[in-house]
Amino acid sequence: MNASIKAVRKLPAALRKSLTWDRGSELASHARFTVATDIKVYFCDPYSPWQRANEGHDGRVSVPLI
């Protein structure tokens, strides 16, 4: 989680508004992430990874942080 927080803090403010995450255990500490970064975290519905922002899907580009 610390690596994600550090990586996000390096992004321009325009890219630090929200994060949509799959329902995996990777972001179990999402509340701590939100407090540390002031980024709202949303989760996809179960078995619906297409709800994440992907390049070409909705015009936004998703960038892996780690």
XYZ file of C-alpha atoms in Angstrom:
66
model
C 0.000 0.000 0.000
C 2.829 2.426 0.779
C 4.214 2.015 -2.748
C 0.808 2.844 -4.243
C 0.494 5.940 -2.073
C 3.964 7.148 -3.077
C 3.309 6.486 -6.777
C -0.014 8.318 -6.758
C 1.450 11.375 -5.064
C 3.774 11.808 -8.061
C 0.854 12.088 -10.513
C -0.472 15.464 -11.647
C -3.466 16.657 -9.616
C -5.783 16.260 -12.621
C -5.162 12.502 -12.540
C -5.714 12.124 -8.794
C -9.493 12.366 -8.544
C -10.703 8.787 -8.287
C -9.608 5.196 -8.678
C -11.768 2.260 -9.750
C -10.449 -1.068 -8.525
C -11.340 -4.693 -9.069
C -12.651 -6.437 -5.992
C -9.356 -8.202 -5.231
C -7.517 -8.096 -1.937
C -4.938 -5.638 -3.312
C -6.816 -2.641 -1.990
C -8.099 -4.027 1.294
C -6.677 -0.905 2.949
C -8.571 1.441 0.654
C -9.646 3.693 3.541
C -6.005 4.345 4.481
C -5.202 4.982 0.809
C -8.033 7.532 0.570
C -6.952 9.346 3.730
C -3.306 9.464 2.615
C -4.004 10.594 -0.968
C -7.433 12.286 -0.888
C -8.462 10.031 -3.796
C -11.905 8.435 -3.768
C -11.792 4.671 -4.323
C -14.597 2.832 -6.106
C -14.951 -0.912 -6.685
C -16.259 -2.825 -9.679
C -19.234 -5.088 -9.190
C -18.264 -8.745 -8.716
C -17.096 -10.383 -11.952
C -17.333 -7.059 -13.836
C -13.768 -5.891 -14.535
C -14.994 -4.003 -17.630
C -16.352 -1.360 -15.248
C -12.809 -0.092 -14.756
C -11.647 2.750 -17.001
C -9.644 1.334 -19.887
C -8.098 3.018 -22.861
C -10.576 3.108 -25.718
C -13.520 2.041 -23.549
C -14.546 5.446 -22.251
C -11.884 7.776 -23.544
C -9.755 7.679 -20.397
C -6.446 5.920 -20.066
C -5.704 3.663 -17.131
C -2.085 3.434 -16.069
C -0.711 0.680 -13.836
C 0.980 2.241 -10.818
C 3.080 -0.700 -9.731
